Amino acid sequence: MNSGDILSNLALYFSSFEVFFRRPYGDDGAFCYCCATVLTLIFILLCQIIRKVRFFRHDSSSSSPSSSPAVSASQSPSSQSRISTLVSDEDLKDLIEKLGERSDDDTEIWEDVIQKSNPRVSYTAKCCKPQDGGPVKYLSTTVFENCSPEVLRDFYMDNEYRKQWDKTVVEHEQLQIDSNSGIEIGRTIKKFPLLTPREYVLAWRLWEGKDKFYCFIKECDHSMVPQQRKYVRVSYFRSGWRIRKVPGRDACEIQMFHQEDAGLNVEMAKLAFSRGIWSYVCKMDSALRKYIATSYRPQGPTVSAVSLMKKVPSELENQTGDITNSSGTIITSEGAKRKKLLRKPSKKQVAKGLLLVGGAVGSAVCLSRGHSALGAKVALAYFLTKLRKRGAQQSQTSQNAGI
């Protein structure tokens, strides 16, 4: 007999027993009334107890099946196999080719962006705008004095420490790690001035070679982080680096390839990069010196892409033939030929352009009030267009004069 039958029989019994529900008269009536009250209270108490028992049984039976698939999903072979294919050795091969500037596309023209140095760090970068209209590609080399490759690797991969010195990173969390392939998936929120916060859901993997380390990172999706309207999800992200010791010096370098679509205007992104990257590198260097001085140890998860690092395949081990000079610049014969083809703008023109851009940002922020981001974007786009047209007119005039 189940609990429903018990409740039905008890209700039928008390409803058919009229003596318990008649108004009492005399001593016998009072006694019967008291008995009826007590039995009624007992009946109500039994109903509540049975109802509670039924609820807990239903809750436990419904929760256990639903929770078990979630656990098995994260450990299922199909899920693990999908993660293991996110970043492969082919991505490493492609990264090595990009860092060595061995590209099959002869139409790519790389433009020098910046070259800065101080006694502790040097930085060079160049960019290339793809012919197909994709995001701008960047190649950069940073050389840190008095630093080992292992320390620099740990510093770059320590996302918990990055939140302390990189104020653009406001949130980071590890989502999943595949112990077989060494691939780690994480989510990062970055906040930039005048812009909606950007959300990065990325997968990365590390390789260890002979006196060098590689890392490749790309965008991915994950069920734990659905898209939210308060963030702009970065839809395209390809980035990778190689860390190695500089021969004959107590220094190491990190050479990086980077390409992402963060929803920014191309000219605005290039301008922001060229004007702000050196300050960022100096800030990074200060954080690195503190990291070294305090013998900092990674504070993130104990199991990560660093602890699960794989070996570089033997066929890819020797595919690096570039040379780093004393300033940290990567020298290749192909890159040297292309540099000669690039026309560098005059210092006077650059100064005028920066003055116009500075005025645009200031006036946009002051005039637009509550819509400073939109005003700044519109003003920057307008003045950059004017500057580009003025440069084209000057180039046409000089050509005509030469003829």
Short mmCIF file of C-alpha atoms in Angstrom, two decimals:
data_model
loop_
_atom_site.label_atom_id
_atom_site.label_comp_id
_atom_site.label_asym_id
_atom_site.label_seq_id
_atom_site.Cartn_x
_atom_site.Cartn_y
_atom_site.Cartn_z
CA MET A 1 0.00 0.00 0.00
CA ASN A 2 1.47 3.35 -1.02
CA SER A 3 1.14 6.71 0.73
CA GLY A 4 -1.71 7.83 -1.56
CA ASP A 5 -3.87 4.83 -0.52
CA ILE A 6 -3.19 5.54 3.17
CA LEU A 7 -4.35 9.14 2.84
CA SER A 8 -7.50 8.14 0.97
CA ASN A 9 -8.50 5.46 3.50
CA LEU A 10 -7.92 7.76 6.48
CA ALA A 11 -10.00 10.52 4.92
CA LEU A 12 -12.83 8.07 4.14
CA TYR A 13 -12.76 6.68 7.69
CA PHE A 14 -13.04 10.06 9.41
CA SER A 15 -15.67 11.43 7.04
CA SER A 16 -17.99 8.41 7.61
CA PHE A 17 -17.62 8.45 11.42
CA GLU A 18 -20.31 11.03 12.23
CA VAL A 19 -19.90 10.88 16.02
CA PHE A 20 -16.57 12.62 15.84
CA PHE A 21 -18.01 15.61 14.01
CA ARG A 22 -21.33 16.11 15.88
CA ARG A 23 -21.71 19.01 18.32
CA PRO A 24 -21.17 17.50 21.84
CA TYR A 25 -23.89 17.41 24.45
CA GLY A 26 -23.18 16.26 28.01
CA ASP A 27 -20.12 14.54 29.43
CA ASP A 28 -20.09 11.78 26.82
CA GLY A 29 -20.38 14.37 24.09
CA ALA A 30 -17.49 16.40 25.49
CA PHE A 31 -15.32 13.32 25.69
CA CYS A 32 -16.15 12.34 22.12
CA TYR A 33 -15.44 15.90 20.96
CA CYS A 34 -12.01 15.86 22.61
CA CYS A 35 -11.23 12.49 21.02
CA ALA A 36 -12.32 13.79 17.66
CA THR A 37 -10.07 16.83 18.03
CA VAL A 38 -7.06 14.73 19.00
CA LEU A 39 -7.61 12.25 16.17
CA THR A 40 -8.07 15.08 13.70
CA LEU A 41 -4.77 16.64 14.77
CA ILE A 42 -3.07 13.26 14.46
CA PHE A 43 -4.56 12.84 11.00
CA ILE A 44 -3.27 16.26 9.91
CA LEU A 45 0.17 15.46 11.33
CA LEU A 46 0.28 12.14 9.46
CA CYS A 47 -0.70 13.86 6.24
CA GLN A 48 2.13 16.36 6.61
CA ILE A 49 4.68 13.64 7.39
CA ILE A 50 3.62 11.51 4.42
CA ARG A 51 3.69 14.54 2.13
CA LYS A 52 7.23 15.41 3.24
CA VAL A 53 8.40 11.83 2.70
CA ARG A 54 6.92 11.80 -0.82
CA PHE A 55 8.61 15.15 -1.64
CA PHE A 56 12.09 14.08 -0.54
CA ARG A 57 11.82 10.77 -2.41
CA HIS A 58 10.80 12.59 -5.59
CA ASP A 59 13.54 15.20 -5.19
CA SER A 60 16.31 12.66 -4.68
CA SER A 61 15.15 10.46 -7.56
CA SER A 62 14.90 13.42 -9.98
CA SER A 63 18.16 15.11 -8.99
CA SER A 64 20.46 12.10 -9.17
CA PRO A 65 19.83 11.22 -12.83
CA SER A 66 20.17 14.83 -13.97
CA SER A 67 23.45 15.39 -12.14
CA SER A 68 25.15 12.23 -13.32
CA PRO A 69 25.06 13.10 -17.05
CA ALA A 70 26.73 16.46 -16.30
CA VAL A 71 29.61 14.69 -14.63
CA SER A 72 29.88 12.07 -17.31
CA ALA A 73 29.65 14.69 -20.05
CA SER A 74 32.81 16.39 -18.85
CA GLN A 75 34.59 13.06 -18.68
CA SER A 76 33.01 11.37 -21.69
CA PRO A 77 35.35 10.21 -24.48
CA SER A 78 33.48 12.28 -27.08
CA SER A 79 33.94 15.48 -25.07
CA GLN A 80 37.62 14.78 -24.48
CA SER A 81 38.21 13.97 -28.15
CA ARG A 82 36.57 17.23 -29.21
CA ILE A 83 38.80 19.25 -26.88
CA SER A 84 41.92 17.41 -28.00
CA THR A 85 41.39 18.62 -31.58
CA LEU A 86 41.04 22.32 -30.76
CA VAL A 87 44.80 22.97 -30.88
CA SER A 88 46.96 20.54 -32.83
CA ASP A 89 50.54 20.08 -34.02
CA GLU A 90 49.43 21.61 -37.34
CA ASP A 91 48.75 24.84 -35.47
CA LEU A 92 52.29 24.67 -34.08
CA LYS A 93 53.69 24.15 -37.58
CA ASP A 94 51.74 27.14 -38.87
CA LEU A 95 52.96 29.24 -35.94
CA ILE A 96 56.61 28.35 -36.60
CA GLU A 97 56.19 29.37 -40.24
CA LYS A 98 54.62 32.69 -39.27
CA LEU A 99 57.33 33.48 -36.73
CA GLY A 100 59.95 32.67 -39.35
CA GLU A 101 58.06 34.79 -41.91
CA ARG A 102 57.90 31.86 -44.29
CA SER A 103 54.61 32.61 -45.99
CA ASP A 104 53.31 31.41 -49.35
CA ASP A 105 51.47 34.71 -49.86
CA ASP A 106 53.85 37.00 -51.79
CA THR A 107 51.34 39.86 -51.68
CA GLU A 108 51.78 40.38 -47.93
CA ILE A 109 53.59 43.63 -47.15
CA TRP A 110 54.75 44.17 -43.59
CA GLU A 111 54.95 47.69 -42.22
CA ASP A 112 57.16 48.72 -39.30
CA VAL A 113 55.07 50.00 -36.40
CA ILE A 114 57.43 50.65 -33.50
CA GLN A 115 60.97 50.04 -32.28
CA LYS A 116 61.79 51.04 -28.70
CA SER A 117 64.31 50.03 -26.06
CA ASN A 118 65.76 50.84 -22.65
CA PRO A 119 68.54 49.12 -20.63
CA ARG A 120 66.17 46.38 -19.43
CA VAL A 121 63.83 45.66 -22.35
CA SER A 122 63.55 46.20 -26.09
CA TYR A 123 60.49 45.91 -28.32
CA THR A 124 59.91 45.87 -32.07
CA ALA A 125 56.66 45.28 -33.95
CA LYS A 126 55.32 45.35 -37.47
CA CYS A 127 51.91 44.74 -38.98
CA CYS A 128 50.35 43.47 -42.17
CA LYS A 129 46.85 44.10 -43.49
CA PRO A 130 45.58 40.96 -45.24
CA GLN A 131 44.36 41.35 -48.81
CA ASP A 132 41.16 39.46 -47.99
CA GLY A 133 40.08 42.13 -45.50
CA GLY A 134 40.67 40.06 -42.37
CA PRO A 135 42.02 41.36 -39.06
CA VAL A 136 45.45 43.01 -39.04
CA LYS A 137 48.36 40.66 -38.36
CA TYR A 138 51.09 41.65 -35.91
CA LEU A 139 54.59 40.28 -35.44
CA SER A 140 56.53 41.47 -32.41
CA THR A 141 59.74 40.64 -30.58
CA THR A 142 60.42 41.57 -26.96
CA VAL A 143 63.82 40.98 -25.36
CA PHE A 144 64.09 40.97 -21.56
CA GLU A 145 67.54 41.34 -19.99
CA ASN A 146 68.56 39.24 -16.97
CA CYS A 147 65.73 36.76 -17.36
CA SER A 148 65.52 33.03 -18.07
CA PRO A 149 63.07 31.44 -20.55
CA GLU A 150 61.44 29.35 -17.79
CA VAL A 151 60.67 32.39 -15.65
CA LEU A 152 59.32 34.34 -18.62
CA ARG A 153 57.11 31.40 -19.58
CA ASP A 154 55.65 31.14 -16.07
CA PHE A 155 55.16 34.91 -15.98
CA TYR A 156 53.26 34.97 -19.25
CA MET A 157 51.01 32.05 -18.29
CA ASP A 158 50.24 33.25 -14.74
CA ASN A 159 46.79 34.75 -15.29
CA GLU A 160 46.18 35.29 -11.57
CA TYR A 161 49.27 37.47 -11.32
CA ARG A 162 48.32 39.23 -14.56
CA LYS A 163 45.16 40.49 -12.91
CA GLN A 164 47.36 42.35 -10.41
CA TRP A 165 49.46 44.31 -12.90
CA ASP A 166 47.34 44.33 -16.09
CA LYS A 167 44.36 46.53 -15.26
CA THR A 168 42.61 45.64 -18.52
CA VAL A 169 42.09 42.08 -17.22
CA VAL A 170 39.18 42.21 -14.78
CA GLU A 171 38.28 38.52 -14.69
CA HIS A 172 39.79 35.16 -15.60
CA GLU A 173 38.73 31.57 -14.94
CA GLN A 174 39.76 28.12 -16.05
CA LEU A 175 36.88 26.26 -17.69
CA GLN A 176 38.35 22.90 -18.62
CA ILE A 177 41.63 21.04 -18.98
CA ASP A 178 42.36 17.94 -21.04
CA SER A 179 45.06 15.88 -19.36
CA ASN A 180 45.74 13.82 -22.50
CA SER A 181 46.41 16.60 -25.01
CA GLY A 182 47.43 19.31 -22.52
CA ILE A 183 44.85 21.75 -23.91
CA GLU A 184 43.39 24.25 -21.48
CA ILE A 185 40.22 26.30 -22.00
CA GLY A 186 39.65 29.57 -20.16
CA ARG A 187 37.56 32.72 -20.15
CA THR A 188 38.90 36.26 -19.75
CA ILE A 189 37.10 39.60 -19.49
CA LYS A 190 39.04 42.70 -20.56
CA LYS A 191 37.96 46.28 -20.00
CA PHE A 192 39.19 49.05 -22.31
CA PRO A 193 38.56 52.81 -22.07
CA LEU A 194 35.49 54.02 -23.98
CA LEU A 195 34.61 50.48 -25.09
CA THR A 196 32.27 47.69 -24.04
CA PRO A 197 34.17 44.96 -22.15
CA ARG A 198 35.51 42.20 -24.38
CA GLU A 199 34.99 38.53 -23.57
CA TYR A 200 37.59 35.98 -24.63
CA VAL A 201 36.82 32.25 -24.56
CA LEU A 202 40.08 30.65 -25.65
CA ALA A 203 41.85 27.31 -25.93
CA TRP A 204 45.64 27.06 -25.69
CA ARG A 205 48.42 24.52 -25.62
CA LEU A 206 52.16 24.61 -24.87
CA TRP A 207 55.11 22.73 -26.36
CA GLU A 208 58.67 22.40 -25.10
CA GLY A 209 61.51 22.27 -27.62
CA LYS A 210 65.27 22.43 -27.39
CA ASP A 211 65.94 25.54 -25.27
CA LYS A 212 62.61 27.05 -26.31
CA PHE A 213 58.89 27.05 -25.54
CA TYR A 214 55.88 27.51 -27.82
CA CYS A 215 52.27 28.43 -27.12
CA PHE A 216 49.33 28.69 -29.51
CA ILE A 217 45.95 30.21 -28.62
CA LYS A 218 42.69 30.34 -30.54
CA GLU A 219 39.04 31.17 -29.93
CA CYS A 220 36.50 28.47 -29.08
CA ASP A 221 33.05 27.93 -27.60
CA HIS A 222 32.16 26.34 -24.29
CA SER A 223 28.83 25.31 -22.80
CA MET A 224 29.65 26.88 -19.42
CA VAL A 225 29.82 30.41 -20.84
CA PRO A 226 26.90 31.39 -23.08
CA GLN A 227 27.15 34.81 -24.70
CA GLN A 228 25.96 37.80 -22.66
CA ARG A 229 24.76 41.15 -23.95
CA LYS A 230 26.95 43.11 -21.52
CA TYR A 231 30.11 41.76 -23.22
CA VAL A 232 31.39 41.70 -26.79
CA ARG A 233 32.51 38.16 -27.53
CA VAL A 234 35.73 38.14 -29.57
CA SER A 235 34.81 35.97 -32.54
CA TYR A 236 38.26 35.52 -34.08
CA PHE A 237 41.52 35.11 -32.18
CA ARG A 238 44.81 33.61 -33.35
CA SER A 239 47.89 34.20 -31.26
CA GLY A 240 51.09 32.38 -30.49
CA TRP A 241 54.59 32.91 -29.15
CA ARG A 242 58.02 31.40 -28.86
CA ILE A 243 60.25 32.01 -25.84
CA ARG A 244 63.95 31.24 -26.06
CA LYS A 245 67.31 32.36 -24.72
CA VAL A 246 69.28 35.00 -26.64
CA PRO A 247 72.62 33.42 -27.62
CA GLY A 248 75.65 34.82 -25.81
CA ARG A 249 73.65 37.04 -23.43
CA ASP A 250 71.89 36.84 -20.10
CA ALA A 251 68.57 37.61 -21.78
CA CYS A 252 65.63 35.89 -23.40
CA GLU A 253 63.17 36.89 -26.09
CA ILE A 254 59.52 36.27 -26.80
CA GLN A 255 58.49 36.50 -30.42
CA MET A 256 54.76 36.72 -30.95
CA PHE A 257 52.25 36.48 -33.77
CA HIS A 258 48.85 38.00 -33.08
CA GLN A 259 45.61 38.44 -35.02
CA GLU A 260 42.19 39.12 -33.56
CA ASP A 261 38.86 40.67 -34.44
CA ALA A 262 37.68 42.60 -31.39
CA GLY A 263 35.11 44.63 -33.28
CA LEU A 264 37.31 47.73 -33.70
CA ASN A 265 37.97 49.93 -36.70
CA VAL A 266 41.25 48.85 -38.33
CA GLU A 267 42.82 52.32 -38.37
CA MET A 268 41.74 52.98 -34.78
CA ALA A 269 43.23 49.67 -33.64
CA LYS A 270 46.54 50.38 -35.38
CA LEU A 271 46.72 53.87 -33.91
CA ALA A 272 45.92 52.66 -30.39
CA PHE A 273 48.51 49.90 -30.71
CA SER A 274 51.31 52.13 -31.94
CA ARG A 275 50.70 54.82 -29.32
CA GLY A 276 50.09 52.59 -26.29
CA ILE A 277 52.07 49.40 -26.70
CA TRP A 278 55.45 50.70 -25.46
CA SER A 279 53.92 51.95 -22.22
CA TYR A 280 52.29 48.54 -21.79
CA VAL A 281 55.61 46.75 -22.40
CA CYS A 282 57.36 48.91 -19.78
CA LYS A 283 54.60 48.11 -17.31
CA MET A 284 54.97 44.43 -18.13
CA ASP A 285 58.72 44.63 -17.56
CA SER A 286 58.23 46.20 -14.12
CA ALA A 287 55.81 43.40 -13.20
CA LEU A 288 58.32 40.82 -14.45
CA ARG A 289 61.12 42.30 -12.29
CA LYS A 290 58.85 42.10 -9.25
CA TYR A 291 57.94 38.54 -10.22
CA ILE A 292 61.64 37.60 -10.29
CA ALA A 293 62.60 39.50 -7.12
CA THR A 294 59.91 37.88 -5.00
CA SER A 295 60.51 34.38 -6.43
CA TYR A 296 56.87 34.38 -7.39
CA ARG A 297 55.14 31.06 -7.96
CA PRO A 298 52.04 30.59 -10.12
CA GLN A 299 48.85 30.96 -8.10
CA GLY A 300 46.48 29.41 -10.63
CA PRO A 301 45.26 25.81 -10.86
CA THR A 302 47.88 23.16 -10.15
CA VAL A 303 46.90 21.30 -13.32
CA SER A 304 47.28 23.60 -16.30
CA ALA A 305 48.66 23.74 -19.83
CA VAL A 306 52.10 24.49 -18.37
CA SER A 307 52.17 21.35 -16.20
CA LEU A 308 50.84 19.28 -19.14
CA MET A 309 53.26 20.71 -21.70
CA LYS A 310 54.07 18.47 -24.67
CA LYS A 311 57.31 17.98 -26.62
CA VAL A 312 57.79 19.63 -29.99
CA PRO A 313 57.59 16.96 -32.72
CA SER A 314 61.02 16.08 -34.08
CA GLU A 315 60.10 17.09 -37.62
CA LEU A 316 59.32 20.64 -36.43
CA GLU A 317 62.26 21.05 -34.05
CA ASN A 318 64.68 22.52 -36.59
CA GLN A 319 62.28 24.74 -38.54
CA THR A 320 63.63 27.99 -37.10
CA GLY A 321 66.34 29.84 -38.97
CA ASP A 322 65.89 33.50 -38.09
CA ILE A 323 68.46 35.57 -36.20
CA THR A 324 67.95 38.10 -33.42
CA ASN A 325 70.28 41.09 -33.34
CA SER A 326 71.28 43.08 -30.25
CA SER A 327 68.19 45.31 -30.38
CA GLY A 328 65.82 42.35 -30.57
CA THR A 329 64.89 42.83 -34.24
CA ILE A 330 64.19 39.69 -36.25
CA ILE A 331 66.19 39.77 -39.49
CA THR A 332 65.13 37.81 -42.55
CA SER A 333 66.14 38.32 -46.17
CA GLU A 334 62.53 38.43 -47.27
CA GLY A 335 61.61 40.96 -44.61
CA ALA A 336 64.59 43.16 -45.49
CA LYS A 337 63.51 43.33 -49.14
CA ARG A 338 59.97 44.30 -48.22
CA LYS A 339 61.10 47.01 -45.83
CA LYS A 340 62.75 48.88 -48.71
CA LEU A 341 59.47 48.95 -50.59
CA LEU A 342 57.65 50.71 -47.78
CA ARG A 343 57.40 54.46 -47.77
CA LYS A 344 57.65 55.92 -44.27
CA PRO A 345 55.66 59.11 -43.56
CA SER A 346 57.59 62.24 -42.65
CA LYS A 347 57.90 63.30 -39.00
CA LYS A 348 56.01 66.50 -39.75
CA GLN A 349 53.06 64.61 -41.18
CA VAL A 350 53.00 62.20 -38.24
CA ALA A 351 53.07 65.12 -35.79
CA LYS A 352 50.14 66.79 -37.55
CA GLY A 353 48.22 63.53 -37.55
CA LEU A 354 48.74 62.99 -33.82
CA LEU A 355 47.71 66.58 -33.13
CA LEU A 356 44.50 66.11 -35.10
CA VAL A 357 43.74 62.80 -33.41
CA GLY A 358 44.42 64.26 -29.96
CA GLY A 359 42.06 67.14 -30.66
CA ALA A 360 39.46 64.73 -31.98
CA VAL A 361 39.49 62.62 -28.83
CA GLY A 362 39.35 65.64 -26.54
CA SER A 363 36.50 67.39 -28.37
CA ALA A 364 34.53 64.16 -28.76
CA VAL A 365 34.69 63.36 -25.05
CA CYS A 366 33.79 66.92 -24.03
CA LEU A 367 30.94 67.44 -26.48
CA SER A 368 29.25 64.05 -26.39
CA ARG A 369 28.90 63.92 -22.56
CA GLY A 370 27.05 60.69 -21.81
CA HIS A 371 27.97 59.18 -25.17
CA SER A 372 31.72 59.65 -25.01
CA ALA A 373 32.52 56.28 -26.58
CA LEU A 374 30.38 56.92 -29.66
CA GLY A 375 31.64 60.48 -30.00
CA ALA A 376 35.27 59.43 -29.76
CA LYS A 377 34.80 56.70 -32.34
CA VAL A 378 33.07 59.01 -34.81
CA ALA A 379 35.65 61.77 -34.36
CA LEU A 380 38.59 59.40 -34.70
CA ALA A 381 37.15 57.81 -37.84
CA TYR A 382 36.50 61.25 -39.36
CA PHE A 383 39.96 62.67 -38.71
CA LEU A 384 41.74 59.49 -39.72
CA THR A 385 39.86 59.56 -43.02
CA LYS A 386 40.85 63.22 -43.52
CA LEU A 387 44.46 62.41 -42.71
CA ARG A 388 44.52 59.51 -45.15
CA LYS A 389 43.02 61.63 -47.93
CA ARG A 390 45.51 64.43 -47.26
CA GLY A 391 48.41 61.96 -47.48
CA ALA A 392 47.06 60.60 -50.77
CA GLN A 393 46.75 64.13 -52.20
CA GLN A 394 50.31 65.00 -51.17
CA SER A 395 51.60 61.79 -52.74
CA GLN A 396 49.75 62.56 -55.99
CA THR A 397 51.12 66.12 -56.02
CA SER A 398 54.70 64.92 -55.53
CA GLN A 399 54.32 62.40 -58.33
CA ASN A 400 52.98 65.04 -60.69
CA ALA A 401 55.86 67.36 -59.78
CA GLY A 402 58.37 64.61 -60.49
CA ILE A 403 56.87 64.04 -63.92
#
